[in-house]
Amino acid sequence: MANDELSVLNNSMEEAMKALQRSLSGLRTGRAMPSLLETLTVEAYGGRMALSQLGNISAPEPRLLSVQVWDTSMVAAVEKAIRASGLSPIVEGAVLRVPIPELSQERRKEMAKMAKTYGEEGKVGIRNLRRMALDALAKEDISEDDLFTKKREIQKITDDFIIKIQDMVEKKEKEIMVI
């Protein structure tokens, strides 16, 4: 396993981290954050599109999101998608104002559990990438010393990413639990 293969492994693990970050950004913290709506899918133009592709999402106030829909014919579809997510938008022409309700302590705990679940799924993904790299390494014709060194390098990369995931989840849990 050459250094370029280690960089491929590193890049794959980075992509897994980005996927986890997207999942965590969708968890509500009680504050209005555009990421809450960016990944919502809307029935538009005969298919499904991310809300961020249909309009501009901003947070003009700590407890309010604003969605400026670019195509006024899509306002009803965007409103329907936001309502399906559990929020209640207020339509003002091509602008939808989305008040973010306060989270109860019980709901905050549920969200923190979801963050942990996402983190565990992320760790499993990282470990699967490690296993695939080790399987590829086992097929190579190299000395035992090189094999041992490469296995150690793969494990070091894996451990670093597991720590990053733990830190990311802990940060999100703190964000969620702050009242």
PDB file of C-alpha atoms in Angstrom:
ATOM      1  CA  MET A   1       0.000   0.000   0.000  1.00  0.00           C
ATOM      2  CA  ALA A   2       1.731   3.106  -1.261  1.00  0.00           C
ATOM      3  CA  ASN A   3       1.407   6.583   0.175  1.00  0.00           C
ATOM      4  CA  ASP A   4      -1.085   7.497  -2.545  1.00  0.00           C
ATOM      5  CA  GLU A   5      -3.313   4.653  -1.333  1.00  0.00           C
ATOM      6  CA  LEU A   6      -3.068   6.065   2.200  1.00  0.00           C
ATOM      7  CA  SER A   7      -4.105   9.461   0.852  1.00  0.00           C
ATOM      8  CA  VAL A   8      -7.077   7.808  -0.889  1.00  0.00           C
ATOM      9  CA  LEU A   9      -8.015   6.234   2.458  1.00  0.00           C
ATOM     10  CA  ASN A  10      -7.619   9.614   4.141  1.00  0.00           C
ATOM     11  CA  ASN A  11      -9.818  11.287   1.493  1.00  0.00           C
ATOM     12  CA  SER A  12     -12.485   8.596   1.855  1.00  0.00           C
ATOM     13  CA  MET A  13     -12.547   9.129   5.594  1.00  0.00           C
ATOM     14  CA  GLU A  14     -12.774  12.907   5.050  1.00  0.00           C
ATOM     15  CA  GLU A  15     -15.855  12.315   2.888  1.00  0.00           C
ATOM     16  CA  ALA A  16     -17.375  10.190   5.666  1.00  0.00           C
ATOM     17  CA  MET A  17     -16.718  13.081   8.076  1.00  0.00           C
ATOM     18  CA  LYS A  18     -18.431  15.535   5.712  1.00  0.00           C
ATOM     19  CA  ALA A  19     -21.471  13.245   5.523  1.00  0.00           C
ATOM     20  CA  LEU A  20     -21.606  13.121   9.328  1.00  0.00           C
ATOM     21  CA  GLN A  21     -21.290  16.910   9.482  1.00  0.00           C
ATOM     22  CA  ARG A  22     -24.261  17.273   7.107  1.00  0.00           C
ATOM     23  CA  SER A  23     -26.319  14.880   9.250  1.00  0.00           C
ATOM     24  CA  LEU A  24     -25.440  16.719  12.457  1.00  0.00           C
ATOM     25  CA  SER A  25     -26.162  20.115  10.913  1.00  0.00           C
ATOM     26  CA  GLY A  26     -29.738  18.993  10.321  1.00  0.00           C
ATOM     27  CA  LEU A  27     -30.318  18.515  14.057  1.00  0.00           C
ATOM     28  CA  ARG A  28     -32.095  21.466  15.624  1.00  0.00           C
ATOM     29  CA  THR A  29     -30.378  23.278  18.439  1.00  0.00           C
ATOM     30  CA  GLY A  30     -33.168  25.699  19.300  1.00  0.00           C
ATOM     31  CA  ARG A  31     -31.476  28.423  17.263  1.00  0.00           C
ATOM     32  CA  ALA A  32     -32.351  29.350  13.724  1.00  0.00           C
ATOM     33  CA  MET A  33     -29.631  28.015  11.427  1.00  0.00           C
ATOM     34  CA  PRO A  34     -29.984  27.863   7.634  1.00  0.00           C
ATOM     35  CA  SER A  35     -28.578  24.320   7.672  1.00  0.00           C
ATOM     36  CA  LEU A  36     -31.886  23.184   9.215  1.00  0.00           C
ATOM     37  CA  LEU A  37     -33.600  23.722   5.877  1.00  0.00           C
ATOM     38  CA  GLU A  38     -30.805  23.378   3.301  1.00  0.00           C
ATOM     39  CA  THR A  39     -31.142  19.621   2.946  1.00  0.00           C
ATOM     40  CA  LEU A  40     -34.947  19.529   2.779  1.00  0.00           C
ATOM     41  CA  THR A  41     -36.077  18.110  -0.542  1.00  0.00           C
ATOM     42  CA  VAL A  42     -38.841  19.795  -2.490  1.00  0.00           C
ATOM     43  CA  GLU A  43     -41.001  18.346  -5.246  1.00  0.00           C
ATOM     44  CA  ALA A  44     -39.965  20.707  -8.078  1.00  0.00           C
ATOM     45  CA  TYR A  45     -39.780  20.674 -11.867  1.00  0.00           C
ATOM     46  CA  GLY A  46     -40.808  17.014 -12.096  1.00  0.00           C
ATOM     47  CA  GLY A  47     -38.218  15.776  -9.605  1.00  0.00           C
ATOM     48  CA  ARG A  48     -36.855  16.335  -6.120  1.00  0.00           C
ATOM     49  CA  MET A  49     -34.470  19.183  -5.391  1.00  0.00           C
ATOM     50  CA  ALA A  50     -32.730  20.475  -2.289  1.00  0.00           C
ATOM     51  CA  LEU A  51     -34.373  23.605  -0.904  1.00  0.00           C
ATOM     52  CA  SER A  52     -31.022  25.397  -1.154  1.00  0.00           C
ATOM     53  CA  GLN A  53     -31.271  25.036  -4.965  1.00  0.00           C
ATOM     54  CA  LEU A  54     -34.644  26.792  -5.053  1.00  0.00           C
ATOM     55  CA  GLY A  55     -34.000  29.812  -2.900  1.00  0.00           C
ATOM     56  CA  ASN A  56     -31.838  31.723  -0.479  1.00  0.00           C
ATOM     57  CA  ILE A  57     -32.041  30.641   3.179  1.00  0.00           C
ATOM     58  CA  SER A  58     -30.982  33.072   5.895  1.00  0.00           C
ATOM     59  CA  ALA A  59     -31.372  33.606   9.635  1.00  0.00           C
ATOM     60  CA  PRO A  60     -32.270  37.291  10.123  1.00  0.00           C
ATOM     61  CA  GLU A  61     -33.073  36.713  13.807  1.00  0.00           C
ATOM     62  CA  PRO A  62     -31.987  34.086  16.373  1.00  0.00           C
ATOM     63  CA  ARG A  63     -35.375  32.324  16.270  1.00  0.00           C
ATOM     64  CA  LEU A  64     -36.404  32.976  12.652  1.00  0.00           C
ATOM     65  CA  LEU A  65     -35.391  31.613   9.259  1.00  0.00           C
ATOM     66  CA  SER A  66     -36.210  33.345   6.016  1.00  0.00           C
ATOM     67  CA  VAL A  67     -36.460  31.601   2.649  1.00  0.00           C
ATOM     68  CA  GLN A  68     -36.420  33.804  -0.463  1.00  0.00           C
ATOM     69  CA  VAL A  69     -37.764  31.541  -3.244  1.00  0.00           C
ATOM     70  CA  TRP A  70     -36.332  32.495  -6.640  1.00  0.00           C
ATOM     71  CA  ASP A  71     -39.186  31.101  -8.748  1.00  0.00           C
ATOM     72  CA  THR A  72     -42.558  32.261  -7.374  1.00  0.00           C
ATOM     73  CA  SER A  73     -44.270  29.210  -8.901  1.00  0.00           C
ATOM     74  CA  MET A  74     -42.321  27.068  -6.399  1.00  0.00           C
ATOM     75  CA  VAL A  75     -43.509  28.879  -3.240  1.00  0.00           C
ATOM     76  CA  ALA A  76     -46.339  26.398  -2.555  1.00  0.00           C
ATOM     77  CA  ALA A  77     -44.037  23.383  -3.012  1.00  0.00           C
ATOM     78  CA  VAL A  78     -41.405  24.905  -0.713  1.00  0.00           C
ATOM     79  CA  GLU A  79     -44.078  25.686   1.895  1.00  0.00           C
ATOM     80  CA  LYS A  80     -45.339  22.088   1.716  1.00  0.00           C
ATOM     81  CA  ALA A  81     -41.819  20.678   2.233  1.00  0.00           C
ATOM     82  CA  ILE A  82     -41.178  22.946   5.219  1.00  0.00           C
ATOM     83  CA  ARG A  83     -44.525  21.995   6.777  1.00  0.00           C
ATOM     84  CA  ALA A  84     -43.699  18.308   6.260  1.00  0.00           C
ATOM     85  CA  SER A  85     -40.525  18.849   8.301  1.00  0.00           C
ATOM     86  CA  GLY A  86     -42.629  19.920  11.287  1.00  0.00           C
ATOM     87  CA  LEU A  87     -42.192  23.681  11.029  1.00  0.00           C
ATOM     88  CA  SER A  88     -44.896  26.278  10.275  1.00  0.00           C
ATOM     89  CA  PRO A  89     -43.825  28.780   7.614  1.00  0.00           C
ATOM     90  CA  ILE A  90     -45.569  32.125   7.114  1.00  0.00           C
ATOM     91  CA  VAL A  91     -45.850  33.012   3.406  1.00  0.00           C
ATOM     92  CA  GLU A  92     -45.297  36.635   2.378  1.00  0.00           C
ATOM     93  CA  GLY A  93     -45.165  36.615  -1.427  1.00  0.00           C
ATOM     94  CA  ALA A  94     -41.958  34.851  -2.501  1.00  0.00           C
ATOM     95  CA  VAL A  95     -40.556  34.993   1.048  1.00  0.00           C
ATOM     96  CA  LEU A  96     -41.332  32.360   3.665  1.00  0.00           C
ATOM     97  CA  ARG A  97     -40.657  33.229   7.289  1.00  0.00           C
ATOM     98  CA  VAL A  98     -40.086  30.159   9.455  1.00  0.00           C
ATOM     99  CA  PRO A  99     -40.242  30.711  13.220  1.00  0.00           C
ATOM    100  CA  ILE A 100     -38.163  28.183  15.155  1.00  0.00           C
ATOM    101  CA  PRO A 101     -39.983  27.034  18.302  1.00  0.00           C
ATOM    102  CA  GLU A 102     -38.179  26.593  21.618  1.00  0.00           C
ATOM    103  CA  LEU A 103     -37.076  23.010  22.273  1.00  0.00           C
ATOM    104  CA  SER A 104     -38.262  21.264  25.433  1.00  0.00           C
ATOM    105  CA  GLN A 105     -35.634  19.599  27.626  1.00  0.00           C
ATOM    106  CA  GLU A 106     -37.030  16.196  26.658  1.00  0.00           C
ATOM    107  CA  ARG A 107     -36.713  17.014  22.958  1.00  0.00           C
ATOM    108  CA  ARG A 108     -33.166  18.282  23.514  1.00  0.00           C
ATOM    109  CA  LYS A 109     -32.258  14.925  25.082  1.00  0.00           C
ATOM    110  CA  GLU A 110     -33.764  13.090  22.092  1.00  0.00           C
ATOM    111  CA  MET A 111     -31.736  15.271  19.724  1.00  0.00           C
ATOM    112  CA  ALA A 112     -28.551  14.580  21.725  1.00  0.00           C
ATOM    113  CA  LYS A 113     -29.258  10.836  21.428  1.00  0.00           C
ATOM    114  CA  MET A 114     -29.718  11.254  17.675  1.00  0.00           C
ATOM    115  CA  ALA A 115     -26.354  13.041  17.495  1.00  0.00           C
ATOM    116  CA  LYS A 116     -24.724  10.102  19.298  1.00  0.00           C
ATOM    117  CA  THR A 117     -26.418   7.683  16.891  1.00  0.00           C
ATOM    118  CA  TYR A 118     -25.117   9.654  13.901  1.00  0.00           C
ATOM    119  CA  GLY A 119     -21.668   9.611  15.491  1.00  0.00           C
ATOM    120  CA  GLU A 120     -21.763   5.837  15.950  1.00  0.00           C
ATOM    121  CA  GLU A 121     -22.823   5.404  12.323  1.00  0.00           C
ATOM    122  CA  GLY A 122     -19.914   7.631  11.300  1.00  0.00           C
ATOM    123  CA  LYS A 123     -17.488   5.529  13.347  1.00  0.00           C
ATOM    124  CA  VAL A 124     -18.805   2.353  11.727  1.00  0.00           C
ATOM    125  CA  GLY A 125     -18.231   3.929   8.309  1.00  0.00           C
ATOM    126  CA  ILE A 126     -14.651   4.834   9.240  1.00  0.00           C
ATOM    127  CA  ARG A 127     -14.007   1.313  10.545  1.00  0.00           C
ATOM    128  CA  ASN A 128     -15.419  -0.176   7.339  1.00  0.00           C
ATOM    129  CA  LEU A 129     -13.002   1.953   5.334  1.00  0.00           C
ATOM    130  CA  ARG A 130     -10.175   0.706   7.581  1.00  0.00           C
ATOM    131  CA  ARG A 131     -11.241  -2.908   7.017  1.00  0.00           C
ATOM    132  CA  MET A 132     -11.283  -2.403   3.236  1.00  0.00           C
ATOM    133  CA  ALA A 133      -7.797  -0.858   3.370  1.00  0.00           C
ATOM    134  CA  LEU A 134      -6.493  -3.748   5.477  1.00  0.00           C
ATOM    135  CA  ASP A 135      -8.053  -6.270   3.078  1.00  0.00           C
ATOM    136  CA  ALA A 136      -6.335  -4.547   0.145  1.00  0.00           C
ATOM    137  CA  LEU A 137      -3.068  -4.500   2.086  1.00  0.00           C
ATOM    138  CA  ALA A 138      -3.293  -8.250   2.796  1.00  0.00           C
ATOM    139  CA  LYS A 139      -3.403  -8.940  -0.949  1.00  0.00           C
ATOM    140  CA  GLU A 140      -0.129  -7.103  -1.556  1.00  0.00           C
ATOM    141  CA  ASP A 141       3.177  -8.930  -1.738  1.00  0.00           C
ATOM    142  CA  ILE A 142       5.260  -7.066   0.850  1.00  0.00           C
ATOM    143  CA  SER A 143       7.534  -7.982   3.737  1.00  0.00           C
ATOM    144  CA  GLU A 144       6.148  -8.546   7.227  1.00  0.00           C
ATOM    145  CA  ASP A 145       7.908  -5.421   8.488  1.00  0.00           C
ATOM    146  CA  ASP A 146       6.295  -3.285   5.776  1.00  0.00           C
ATOM    147  CA  LEU A 147       2.946  -4.959   6.441  1.00  0.00           C
ATOM    148  CA  PHE A 148       3.220  -4.161  10.142  1.00  0.00           C
ATOM    149  CA  THR A 149       4.204  -0.532   9.401  1.00  0.00           C
ATOM    150  CA  LYS A 150       1.339  -0.023   6.946  1.00  0.00           C
ATOM    151  CA  LYS A 151      -1.177  -1.573   9.344  1.00  0.00           C
ATOM    152  CA  ARG A 152       0.029   0.809  12.042  1.00  0.00           C
ATOM    153  CA  GLU A 153      -0.335   3.799   9.659  1.00  0.00           C
ATOM    154  CA  ILE A 154      -3.878   2.734   8.729  1.00  0.00           C
ATOM    155  CA  GLN A 155      -4.786   2.343  12.395  1.00  0.00           C
ATOM    156  CA  LYS A 156      -3.320   5.771  13.215  1.00  0.00           C
ATOM    157  CA  ILE A 157      -5.430   7.422  10.484  1.00  0.00           C
ATOM    158  CA  THR A 158      -8.507   5.543  11.737  1.00  0.00           C
ATOM    159  CA  ASP A 159      -7.898   6.557  15.360  1.00  0.00           C
ATOM    160  CA  ASP A 160      -7.482  10.210  14.356  1.00  0.00           C
ATOM    161  CA  PHE A 161     -10.819  10.201  12.532  1.00  0.00           C
ATOM    162  CA  ILE A 162     -12.606   8.422  15.390  1.00  0.00           C
ATOM    163  CA  ILE A 163     -11.378  11.163  17.750  1.00  0.00           C
ATOM    164  CA  LYS A 164     -12.568  13.853  15.307  1.00  0.00           C
ATOM    165  CA  ILE A 165     -16.002  12.213  15.209  1.00  0.00           C
ATOM    166  CA  GLN A 166     -16.193  12.070  19.002  1.00  0.00           C
ATOM    167  CA  ASP A 167     -15.243  15.748  19.230  1.00  0.00           C
ATOM    168  CA  MET A 168     -17.791  16.697  16.567  1.00  0.00           C
ATOM    169  CA  VAL A 169     -20.598  14.808  18.350  1.00  0.00           C
ATOM    170  CA  GLU A 170     -19.677  16.232  21.774  1.00  0.00           C
ATOM    171  CA  LYS A 171     -19.709  19.749  20.342  1.00  0.00           C
ATOM    172  CA  LYS A 172     -23.140  19.162  18.780  1.00  0.00           C
ATOM    173  CA  GLU A 173     -24.510  17.714  22.028  1.00  0.00           C
ATOM    174  CA  LYS A 174     -23.365  20.811  23.926  1.00  0.00           C
ATOM    175  CA  GLU A 175     -24.947  23.006  21.248  1.00  0.00           C
ATOM    176  CA  ILE A 176     -28.235  21.124  21.579  1.00  0.00           C
ATOM    177  CA  MET A 177     -28.335  21.098  25.362  1.00  0.00           C
ATOM    178  CA  VAL A 178     -27.625  24.842  25.809  1.00  0.00           C
ATOM    179  CA  ILE A 179     -30.862  26.564  26.779  1.00  0.00           C
TER     180      ILE A 179
END
